[in-house]
N, CA and C of each residue as an Amber inpcrd file, in Angstrom:
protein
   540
 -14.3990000   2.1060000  27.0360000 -13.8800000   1.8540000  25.6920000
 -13.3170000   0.4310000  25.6700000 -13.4600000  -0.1910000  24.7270000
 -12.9030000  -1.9830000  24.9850000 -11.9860000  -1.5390000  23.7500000
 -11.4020000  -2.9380000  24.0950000  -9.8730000  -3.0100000  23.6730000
  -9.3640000  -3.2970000  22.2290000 -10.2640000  -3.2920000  21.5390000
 -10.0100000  -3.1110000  19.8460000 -10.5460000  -1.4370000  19.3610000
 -11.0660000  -0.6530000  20.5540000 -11.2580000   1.0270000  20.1140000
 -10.3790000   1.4900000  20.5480000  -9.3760000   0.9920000  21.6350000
  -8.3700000   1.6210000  21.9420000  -7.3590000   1.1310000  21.5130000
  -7.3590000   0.0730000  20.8450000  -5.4030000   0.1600000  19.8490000
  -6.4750000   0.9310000  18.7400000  -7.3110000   0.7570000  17.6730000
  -7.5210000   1.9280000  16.7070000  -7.0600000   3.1110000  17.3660000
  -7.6400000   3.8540000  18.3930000  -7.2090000   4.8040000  18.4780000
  -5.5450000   5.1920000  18.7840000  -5.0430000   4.4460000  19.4120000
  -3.6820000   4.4790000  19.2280000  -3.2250000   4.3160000  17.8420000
  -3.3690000   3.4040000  17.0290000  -3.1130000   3.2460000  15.8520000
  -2.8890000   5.0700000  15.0210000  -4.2080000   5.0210000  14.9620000
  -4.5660000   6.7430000  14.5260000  -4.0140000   8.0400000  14.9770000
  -3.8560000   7.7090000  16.1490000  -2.6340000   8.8500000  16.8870000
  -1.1290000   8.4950000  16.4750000  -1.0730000   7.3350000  16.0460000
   0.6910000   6.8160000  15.4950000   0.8130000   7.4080000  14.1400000
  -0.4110000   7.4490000  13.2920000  -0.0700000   8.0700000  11.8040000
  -0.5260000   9.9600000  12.0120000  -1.2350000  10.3640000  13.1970000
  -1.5410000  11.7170000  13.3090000   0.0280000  12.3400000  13.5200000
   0.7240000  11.6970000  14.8640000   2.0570000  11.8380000  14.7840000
   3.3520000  11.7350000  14.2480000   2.9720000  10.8890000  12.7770000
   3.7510000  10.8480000  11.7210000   3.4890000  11.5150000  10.9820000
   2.3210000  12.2820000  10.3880000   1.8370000  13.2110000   9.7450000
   2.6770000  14.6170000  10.6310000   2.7320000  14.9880000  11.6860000
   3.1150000  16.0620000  12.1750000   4.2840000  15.6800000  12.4750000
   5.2960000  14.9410000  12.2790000   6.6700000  14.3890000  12.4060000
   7.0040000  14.5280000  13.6150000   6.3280000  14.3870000  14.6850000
   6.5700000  14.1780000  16.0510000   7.0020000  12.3310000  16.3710000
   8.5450000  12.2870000  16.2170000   8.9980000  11.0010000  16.2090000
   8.9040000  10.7950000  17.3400000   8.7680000  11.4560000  19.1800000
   8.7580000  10.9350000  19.6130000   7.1720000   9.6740000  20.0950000
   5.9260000  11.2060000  19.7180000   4.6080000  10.1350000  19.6850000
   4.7220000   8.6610000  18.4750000   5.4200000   9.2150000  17.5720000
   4.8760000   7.8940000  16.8710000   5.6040000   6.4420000  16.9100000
   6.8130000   7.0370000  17.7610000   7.6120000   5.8300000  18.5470000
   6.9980000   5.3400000  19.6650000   5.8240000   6.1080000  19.8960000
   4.9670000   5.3940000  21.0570000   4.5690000   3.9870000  21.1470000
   3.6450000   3.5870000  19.9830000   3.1200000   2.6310000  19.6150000
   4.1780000   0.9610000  19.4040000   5.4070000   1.0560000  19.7200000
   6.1900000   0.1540000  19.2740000   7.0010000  -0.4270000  20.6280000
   6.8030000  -1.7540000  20.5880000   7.2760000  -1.9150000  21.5760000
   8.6790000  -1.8470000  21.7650000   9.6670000  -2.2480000  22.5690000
  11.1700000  -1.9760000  22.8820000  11.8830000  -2.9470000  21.9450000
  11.6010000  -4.3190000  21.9550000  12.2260000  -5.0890000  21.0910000
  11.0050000  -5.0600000  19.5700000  10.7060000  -4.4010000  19.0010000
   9.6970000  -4.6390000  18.2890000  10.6200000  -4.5170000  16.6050000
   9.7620000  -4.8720000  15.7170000  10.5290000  -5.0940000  14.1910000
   9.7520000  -4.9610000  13.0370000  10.2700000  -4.0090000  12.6120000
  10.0040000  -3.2930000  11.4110000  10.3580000  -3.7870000   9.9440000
   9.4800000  -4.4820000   8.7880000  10.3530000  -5.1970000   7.5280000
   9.6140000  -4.2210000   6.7000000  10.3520000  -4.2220000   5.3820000
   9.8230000  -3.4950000   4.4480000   9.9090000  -5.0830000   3.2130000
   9.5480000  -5.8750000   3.1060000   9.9610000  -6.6990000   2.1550000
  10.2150000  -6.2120000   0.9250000  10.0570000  -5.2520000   0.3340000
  10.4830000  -4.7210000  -0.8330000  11.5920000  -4.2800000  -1.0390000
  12.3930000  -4.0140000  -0.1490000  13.8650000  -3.8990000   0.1690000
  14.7550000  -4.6580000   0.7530000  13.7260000  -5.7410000   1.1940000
  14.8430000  -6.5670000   2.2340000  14.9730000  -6.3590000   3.7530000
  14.5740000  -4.8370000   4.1090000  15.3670000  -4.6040000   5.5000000
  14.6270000  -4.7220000   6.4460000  15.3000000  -4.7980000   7.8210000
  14.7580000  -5.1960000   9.1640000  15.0160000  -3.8600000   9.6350000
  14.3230000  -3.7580000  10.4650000  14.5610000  -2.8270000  11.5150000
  14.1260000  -3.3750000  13.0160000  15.8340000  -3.3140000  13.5840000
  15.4300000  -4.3240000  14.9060000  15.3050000  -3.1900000  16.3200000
  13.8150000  -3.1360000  16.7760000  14.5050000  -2.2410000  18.0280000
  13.5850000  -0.9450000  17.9120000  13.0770000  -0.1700000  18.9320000
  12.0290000   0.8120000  18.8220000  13.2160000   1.7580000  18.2150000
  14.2160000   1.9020000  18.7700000  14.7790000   2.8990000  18.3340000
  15.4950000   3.2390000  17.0560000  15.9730000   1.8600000  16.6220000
  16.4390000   1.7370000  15.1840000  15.1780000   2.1400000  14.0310000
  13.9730000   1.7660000  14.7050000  12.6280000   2.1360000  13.8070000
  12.5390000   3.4280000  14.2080000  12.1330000   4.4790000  15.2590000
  12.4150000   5.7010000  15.0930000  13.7430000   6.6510000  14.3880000
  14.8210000   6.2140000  14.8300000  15.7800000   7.1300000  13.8470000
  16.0600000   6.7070000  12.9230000  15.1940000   5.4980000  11.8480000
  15.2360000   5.4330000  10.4970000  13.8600000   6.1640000  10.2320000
  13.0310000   6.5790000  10.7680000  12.1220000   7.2670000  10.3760000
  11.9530000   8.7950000  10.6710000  12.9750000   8.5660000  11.8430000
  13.5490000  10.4500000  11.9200000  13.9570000  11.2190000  10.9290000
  15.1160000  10.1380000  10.4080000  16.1510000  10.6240000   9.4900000
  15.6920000  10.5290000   8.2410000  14.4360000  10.6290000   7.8640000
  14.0740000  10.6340000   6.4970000  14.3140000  11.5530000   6.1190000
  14.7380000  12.1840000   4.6600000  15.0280000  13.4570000   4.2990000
  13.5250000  13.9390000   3.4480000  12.9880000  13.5460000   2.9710000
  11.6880000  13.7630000   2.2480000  10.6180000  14.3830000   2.8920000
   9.9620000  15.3890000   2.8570000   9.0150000  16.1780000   3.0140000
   8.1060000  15.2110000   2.9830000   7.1720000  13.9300000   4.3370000
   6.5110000  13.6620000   3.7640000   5.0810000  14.2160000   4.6180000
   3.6680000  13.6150000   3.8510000   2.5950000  13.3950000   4.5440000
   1.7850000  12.2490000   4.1210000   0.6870000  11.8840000   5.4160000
  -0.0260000  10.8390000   5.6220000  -0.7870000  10.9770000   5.4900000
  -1.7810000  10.2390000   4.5820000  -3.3190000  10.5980000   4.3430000
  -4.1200000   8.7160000   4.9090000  -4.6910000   8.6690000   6.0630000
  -5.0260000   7.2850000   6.0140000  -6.3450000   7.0360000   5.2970000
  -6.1820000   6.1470000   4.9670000  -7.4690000   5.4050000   4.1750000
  -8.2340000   4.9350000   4.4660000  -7.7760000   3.8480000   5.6130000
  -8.4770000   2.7510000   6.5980000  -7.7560000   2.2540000   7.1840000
  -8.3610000   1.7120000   8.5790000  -7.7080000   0.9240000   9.3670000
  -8.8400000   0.0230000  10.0170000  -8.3110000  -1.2640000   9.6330000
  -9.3990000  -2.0920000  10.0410000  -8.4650000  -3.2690000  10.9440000
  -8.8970000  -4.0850000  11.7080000  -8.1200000  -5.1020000  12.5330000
  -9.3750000  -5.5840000  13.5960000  -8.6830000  -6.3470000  14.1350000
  -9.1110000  -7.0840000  15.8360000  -8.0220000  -7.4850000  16.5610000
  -8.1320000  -7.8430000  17.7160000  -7.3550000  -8.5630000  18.5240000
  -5.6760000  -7.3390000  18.6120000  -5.3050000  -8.6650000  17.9920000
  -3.6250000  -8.3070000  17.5700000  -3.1690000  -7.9090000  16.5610000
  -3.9530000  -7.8470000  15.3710000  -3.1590000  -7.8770000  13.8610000
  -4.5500000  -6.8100000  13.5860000  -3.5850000  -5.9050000  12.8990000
  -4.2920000  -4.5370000  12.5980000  -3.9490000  -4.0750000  11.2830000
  -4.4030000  -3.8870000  10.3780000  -3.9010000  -3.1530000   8.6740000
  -4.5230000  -1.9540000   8.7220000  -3.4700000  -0.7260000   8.0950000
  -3.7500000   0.3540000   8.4830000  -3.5830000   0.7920000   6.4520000
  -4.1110000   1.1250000   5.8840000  -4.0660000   1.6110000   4.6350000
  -3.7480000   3.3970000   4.2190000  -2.3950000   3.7080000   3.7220000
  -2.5200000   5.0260000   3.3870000  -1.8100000   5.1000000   2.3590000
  -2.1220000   6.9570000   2.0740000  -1.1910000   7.4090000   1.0080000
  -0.2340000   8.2360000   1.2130000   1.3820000   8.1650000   1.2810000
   2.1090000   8.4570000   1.9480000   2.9610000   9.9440000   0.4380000
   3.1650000  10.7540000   0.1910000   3.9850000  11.9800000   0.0890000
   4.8090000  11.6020000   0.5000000   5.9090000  11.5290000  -0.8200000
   7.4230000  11.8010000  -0.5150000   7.8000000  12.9170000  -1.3200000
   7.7410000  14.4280000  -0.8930000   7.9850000  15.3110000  -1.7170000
   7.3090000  15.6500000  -2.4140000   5.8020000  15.4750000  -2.8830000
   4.6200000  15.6970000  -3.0280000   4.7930000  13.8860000  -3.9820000
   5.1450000  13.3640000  -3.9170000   5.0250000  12.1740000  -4.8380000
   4.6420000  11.2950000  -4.0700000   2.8790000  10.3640000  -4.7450000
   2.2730000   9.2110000  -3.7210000   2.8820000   8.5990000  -3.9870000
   2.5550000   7.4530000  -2.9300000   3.0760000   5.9440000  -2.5800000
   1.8780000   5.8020000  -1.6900000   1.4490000   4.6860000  -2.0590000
   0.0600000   3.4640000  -1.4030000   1.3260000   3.3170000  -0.5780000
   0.5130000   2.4710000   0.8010000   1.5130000   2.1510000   1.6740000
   0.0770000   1.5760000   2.8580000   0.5520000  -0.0780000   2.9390000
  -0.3090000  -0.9870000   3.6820000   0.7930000  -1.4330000   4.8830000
   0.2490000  -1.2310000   5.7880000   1.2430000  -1.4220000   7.6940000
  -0.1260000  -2.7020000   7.7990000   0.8500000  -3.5780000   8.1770000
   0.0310000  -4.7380000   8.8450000   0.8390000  -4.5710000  10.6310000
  -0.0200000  -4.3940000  11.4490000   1.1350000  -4.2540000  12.6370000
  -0.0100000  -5.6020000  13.5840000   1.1850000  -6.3790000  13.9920000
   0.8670000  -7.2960000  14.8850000   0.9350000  -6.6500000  16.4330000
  -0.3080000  -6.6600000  17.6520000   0.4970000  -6.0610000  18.5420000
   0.7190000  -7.4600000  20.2140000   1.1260000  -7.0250000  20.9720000
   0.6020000  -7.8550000  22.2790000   1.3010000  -6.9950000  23.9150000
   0.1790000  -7.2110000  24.3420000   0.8570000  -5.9440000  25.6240000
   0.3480000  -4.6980000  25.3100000  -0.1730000  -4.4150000  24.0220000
  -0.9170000  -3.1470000  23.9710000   0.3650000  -2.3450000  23.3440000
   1.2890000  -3.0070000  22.6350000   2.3340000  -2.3820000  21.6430000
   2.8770000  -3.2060000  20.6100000   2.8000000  -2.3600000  19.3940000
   3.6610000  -3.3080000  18.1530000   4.5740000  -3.9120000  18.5430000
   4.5290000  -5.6400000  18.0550000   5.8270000  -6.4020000  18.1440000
   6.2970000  -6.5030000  17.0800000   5.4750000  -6.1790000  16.0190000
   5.9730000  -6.4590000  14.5420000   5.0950000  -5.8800000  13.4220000
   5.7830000  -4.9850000  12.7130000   4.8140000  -4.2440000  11.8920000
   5.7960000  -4.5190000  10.2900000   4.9110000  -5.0170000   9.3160000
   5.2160000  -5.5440000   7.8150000   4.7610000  -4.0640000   7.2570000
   5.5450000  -3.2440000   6.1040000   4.7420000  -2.3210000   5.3410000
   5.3960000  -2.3700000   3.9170000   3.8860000  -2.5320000   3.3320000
   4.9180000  -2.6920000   1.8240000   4.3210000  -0.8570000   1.2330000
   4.9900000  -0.8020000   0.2270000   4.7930000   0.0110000  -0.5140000
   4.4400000  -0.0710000  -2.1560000   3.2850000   0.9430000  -2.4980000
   3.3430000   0.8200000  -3.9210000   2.9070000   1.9020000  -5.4030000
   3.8400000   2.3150000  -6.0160000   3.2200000   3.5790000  -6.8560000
   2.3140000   3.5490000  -7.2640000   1.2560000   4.5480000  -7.5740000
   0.1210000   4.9710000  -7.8330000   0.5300000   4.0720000 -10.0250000
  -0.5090000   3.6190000 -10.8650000  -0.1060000   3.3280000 -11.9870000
  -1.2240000   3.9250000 -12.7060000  -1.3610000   3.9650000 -13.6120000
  -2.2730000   4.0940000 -14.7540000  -2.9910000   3.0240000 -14.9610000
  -4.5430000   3.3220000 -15.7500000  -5.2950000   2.2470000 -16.0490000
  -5.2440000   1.4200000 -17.2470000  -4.7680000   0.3630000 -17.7570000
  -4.2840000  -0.4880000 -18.5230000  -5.6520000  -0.6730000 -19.5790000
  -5.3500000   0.0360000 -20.6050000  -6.2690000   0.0640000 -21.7150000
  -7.4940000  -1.6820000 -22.3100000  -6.7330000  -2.5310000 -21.7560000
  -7.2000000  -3.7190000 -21.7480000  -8.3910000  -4.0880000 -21.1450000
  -8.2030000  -3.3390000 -19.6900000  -9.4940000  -3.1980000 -18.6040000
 -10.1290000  -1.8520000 -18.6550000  -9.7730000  -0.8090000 -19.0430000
 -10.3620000   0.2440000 -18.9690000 -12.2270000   0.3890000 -19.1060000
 -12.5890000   0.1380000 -20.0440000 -13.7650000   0.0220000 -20.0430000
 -14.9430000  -1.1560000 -19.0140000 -14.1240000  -2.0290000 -17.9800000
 -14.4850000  -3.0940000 -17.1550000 -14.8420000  -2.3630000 -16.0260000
 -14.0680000  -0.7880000 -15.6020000 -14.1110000  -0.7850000 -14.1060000
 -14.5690000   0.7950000 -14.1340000 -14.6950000   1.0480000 -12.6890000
 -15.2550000   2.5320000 -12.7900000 -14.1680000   3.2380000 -11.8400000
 -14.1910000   4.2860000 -11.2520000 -13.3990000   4.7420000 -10.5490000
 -13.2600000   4.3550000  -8.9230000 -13.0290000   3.8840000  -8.4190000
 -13.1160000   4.4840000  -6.8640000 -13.4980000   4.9530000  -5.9370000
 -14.2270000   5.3860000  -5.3800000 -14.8160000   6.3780000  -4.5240000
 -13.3230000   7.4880000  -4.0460000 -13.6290000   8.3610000  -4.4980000
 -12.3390000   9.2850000  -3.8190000 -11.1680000   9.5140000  -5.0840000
 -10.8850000   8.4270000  -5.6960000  -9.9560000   8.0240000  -6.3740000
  -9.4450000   9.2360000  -7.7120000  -8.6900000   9.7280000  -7.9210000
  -8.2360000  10.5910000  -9.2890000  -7.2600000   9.4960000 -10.1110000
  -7.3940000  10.6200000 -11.3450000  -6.3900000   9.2170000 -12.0810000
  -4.9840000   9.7660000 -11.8100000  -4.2070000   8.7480000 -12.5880000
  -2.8360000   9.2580000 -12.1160000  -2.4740000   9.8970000 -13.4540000
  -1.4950000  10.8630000 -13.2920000  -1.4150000  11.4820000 -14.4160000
  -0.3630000  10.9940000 -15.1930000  -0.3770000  11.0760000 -16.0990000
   1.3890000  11.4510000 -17.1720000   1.4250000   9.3040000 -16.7550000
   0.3520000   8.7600000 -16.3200000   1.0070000   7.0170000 -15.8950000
   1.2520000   6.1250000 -17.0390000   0.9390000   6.4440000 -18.3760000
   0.5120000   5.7630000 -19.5180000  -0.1340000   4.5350000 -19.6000000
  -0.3210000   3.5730000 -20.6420000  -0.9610000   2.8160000 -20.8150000
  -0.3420000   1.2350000 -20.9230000   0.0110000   0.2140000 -19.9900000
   0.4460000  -0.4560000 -19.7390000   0.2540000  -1.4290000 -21.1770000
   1.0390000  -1.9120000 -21.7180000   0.8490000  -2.1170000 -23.0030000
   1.3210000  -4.0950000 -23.4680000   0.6090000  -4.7850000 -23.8470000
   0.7760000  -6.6370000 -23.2460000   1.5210000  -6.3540000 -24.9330000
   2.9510000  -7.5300000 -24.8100000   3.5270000  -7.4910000 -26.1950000
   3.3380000  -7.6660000 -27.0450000   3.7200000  -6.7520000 -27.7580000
   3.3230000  -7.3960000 -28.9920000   1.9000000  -6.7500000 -29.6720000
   1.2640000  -6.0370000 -28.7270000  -0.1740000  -5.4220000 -29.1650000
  -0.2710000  -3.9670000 -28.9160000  -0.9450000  -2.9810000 -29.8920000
  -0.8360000  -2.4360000 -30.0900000  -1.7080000  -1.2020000 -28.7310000
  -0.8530000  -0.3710000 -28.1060000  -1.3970000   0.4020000 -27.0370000
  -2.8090000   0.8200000 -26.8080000  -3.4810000   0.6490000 -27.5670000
  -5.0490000   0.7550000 -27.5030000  -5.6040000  -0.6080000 -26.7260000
  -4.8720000  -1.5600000 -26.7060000  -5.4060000  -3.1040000 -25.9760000
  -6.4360000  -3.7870000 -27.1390000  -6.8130000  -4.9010000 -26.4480000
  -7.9540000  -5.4470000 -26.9920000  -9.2370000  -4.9330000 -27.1200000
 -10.1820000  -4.8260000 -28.1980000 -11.8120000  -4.4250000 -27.9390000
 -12.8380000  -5.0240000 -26.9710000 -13.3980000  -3.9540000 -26.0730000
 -14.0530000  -4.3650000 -25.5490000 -15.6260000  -4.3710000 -25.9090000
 -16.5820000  -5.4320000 -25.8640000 -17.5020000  -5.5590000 -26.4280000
 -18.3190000  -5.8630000 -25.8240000 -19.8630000  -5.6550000 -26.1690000
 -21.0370000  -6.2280000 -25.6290000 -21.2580000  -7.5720000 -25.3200000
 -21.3940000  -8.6200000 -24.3510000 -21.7490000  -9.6690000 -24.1460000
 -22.9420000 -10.1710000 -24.6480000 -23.0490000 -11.1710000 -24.8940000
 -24.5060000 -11.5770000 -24.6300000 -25.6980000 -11.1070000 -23.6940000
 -25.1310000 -10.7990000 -22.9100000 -26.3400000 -10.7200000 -21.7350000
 -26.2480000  -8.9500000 -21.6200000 -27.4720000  -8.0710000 -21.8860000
 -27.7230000  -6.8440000 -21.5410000 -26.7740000  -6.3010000 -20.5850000
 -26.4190000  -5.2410000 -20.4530000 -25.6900000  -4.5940000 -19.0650000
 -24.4360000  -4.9660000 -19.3790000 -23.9150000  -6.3020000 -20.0890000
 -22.3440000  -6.8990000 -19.3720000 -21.5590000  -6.5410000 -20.5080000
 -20.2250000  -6.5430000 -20.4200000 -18.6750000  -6.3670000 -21.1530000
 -18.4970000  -7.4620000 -21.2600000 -17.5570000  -7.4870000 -22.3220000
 -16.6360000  -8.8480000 -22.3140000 -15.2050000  -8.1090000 -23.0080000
 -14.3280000  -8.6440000 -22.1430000 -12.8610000  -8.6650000 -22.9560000
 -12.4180000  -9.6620000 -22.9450000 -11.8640000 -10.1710000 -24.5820000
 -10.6050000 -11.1750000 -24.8160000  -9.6210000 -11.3490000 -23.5660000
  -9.5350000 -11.9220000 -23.1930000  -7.7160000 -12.4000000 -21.9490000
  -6.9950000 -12.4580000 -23.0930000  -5.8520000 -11.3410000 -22.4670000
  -4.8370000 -11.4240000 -23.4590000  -3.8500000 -12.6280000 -23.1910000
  -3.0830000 -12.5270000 -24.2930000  -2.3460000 -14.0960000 -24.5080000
  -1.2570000 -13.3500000 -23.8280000  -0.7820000 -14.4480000 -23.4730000
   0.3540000 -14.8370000 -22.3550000   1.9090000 -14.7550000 -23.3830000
   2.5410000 -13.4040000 -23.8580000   3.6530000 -13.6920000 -24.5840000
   4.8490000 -15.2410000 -24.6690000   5.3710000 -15.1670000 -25.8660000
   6.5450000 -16.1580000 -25.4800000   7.4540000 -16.0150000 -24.7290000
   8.0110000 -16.8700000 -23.9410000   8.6670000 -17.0070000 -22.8430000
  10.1190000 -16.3260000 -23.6180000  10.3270000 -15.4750000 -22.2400000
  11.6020000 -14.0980000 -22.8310000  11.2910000 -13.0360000 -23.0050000
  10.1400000 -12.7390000 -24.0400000   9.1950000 -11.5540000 -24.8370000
   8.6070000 -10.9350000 -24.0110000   8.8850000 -10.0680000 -23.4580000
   7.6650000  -8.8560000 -23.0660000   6.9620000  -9.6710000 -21.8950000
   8.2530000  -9.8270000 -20.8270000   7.5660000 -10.4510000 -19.5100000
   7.3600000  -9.3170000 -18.7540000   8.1850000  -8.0790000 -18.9280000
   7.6380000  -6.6020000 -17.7390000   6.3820000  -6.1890000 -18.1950000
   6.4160000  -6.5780000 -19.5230000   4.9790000  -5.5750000 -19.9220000
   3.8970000  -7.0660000 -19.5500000   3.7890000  -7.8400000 -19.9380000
   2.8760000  -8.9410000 -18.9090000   2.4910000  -8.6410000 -17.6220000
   4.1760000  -8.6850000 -16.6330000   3.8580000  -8.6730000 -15.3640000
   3.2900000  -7.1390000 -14.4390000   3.6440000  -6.4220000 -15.8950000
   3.1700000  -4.1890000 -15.4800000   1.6270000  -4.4500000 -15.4930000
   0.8090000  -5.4570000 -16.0270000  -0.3960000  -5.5580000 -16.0800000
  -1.4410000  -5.2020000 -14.6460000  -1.0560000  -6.1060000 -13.5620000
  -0.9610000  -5.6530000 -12.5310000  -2.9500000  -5.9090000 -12.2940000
């Protein structure tokens, strides 16, 4: 086995053992001084062990569904959908390793949204993908929740949508930036 099938497979045994909340396997993968950021919060986690008993002590019922994990070398991105209490969260682990253990693993997180009436008719689903429910319709200011019309192009086969205008500065910058 060469040495980018065996951190995947370690990798995969680190989220099998987080899926079955066996903190001590999934503290495997990390090295002793190794560091954990969530940039969406700010926090560090310095230390295999400070990263296991913040992940011990979670109170939330969760589970791991992985998506993908693709990498080489040292730097590995692992893609899943993480259950907190039956509620998703996307959740991307970039883990750097060396020595054959995480020195540093980045994971952001992000809620599942609804499809923004603007693009709706541009894209198709996913492979795998359901919609999200109850997510509504991300709505640019000032315009009315149905979005812009989308229309036939010139050219057979293609769409075209208007780009919506960029509100006045102040006005309806969450609903701009909810666009996403």
């Amino acid at each position: 086995m060469d040495a980018d099938s065996r951190t995947r497979a370690v990798i995969e045994e680190h989220w099998r053992a987080s899926e079955r909340g066996d903190t001590d396997a999934e503290r495997a993968i990390y090295a002793k001084d190794a560091i954990l950021d969530y940039p969406q919060s700010g926090e560090r986690f310095q230390g295999r062990a400070a990263i296991s008993a913040q992940r011990g002590a979670h109170p939330a019922d969760r589970t791991f569904t992985v998506q993908r994990i693709t990498g080489h070398g040292s730097l590995w991105v692992s893609e899943c959908l993480i259950t907190y209490d039956g509620v998703p969260s996307h959740s991307v682990s970039i883990m750097e390793f060396a020595d054959d253990r995480v020195v540093h693993e980045t994971q952001y997180f992000a809620d599942p949204f609804g499809v923004p009436a603007w693009r709706a008719a541009l894209a198709e689903p996913m492979p795998g993908a359901s919609p999200v429910p109850d997510a509504g319709v991300w709505q640019i200011a000032d315009r009315p929740a149905s979005g812009p019309s989308i229309t036939a192009s010139s050219r057979p086969g293609e769409l075209s949508c208007p780009r919506p205008q960029r509100p006045p500065a102040g006005r309806g910058e969450r609903s701009w930036r909810g666009g996403r």
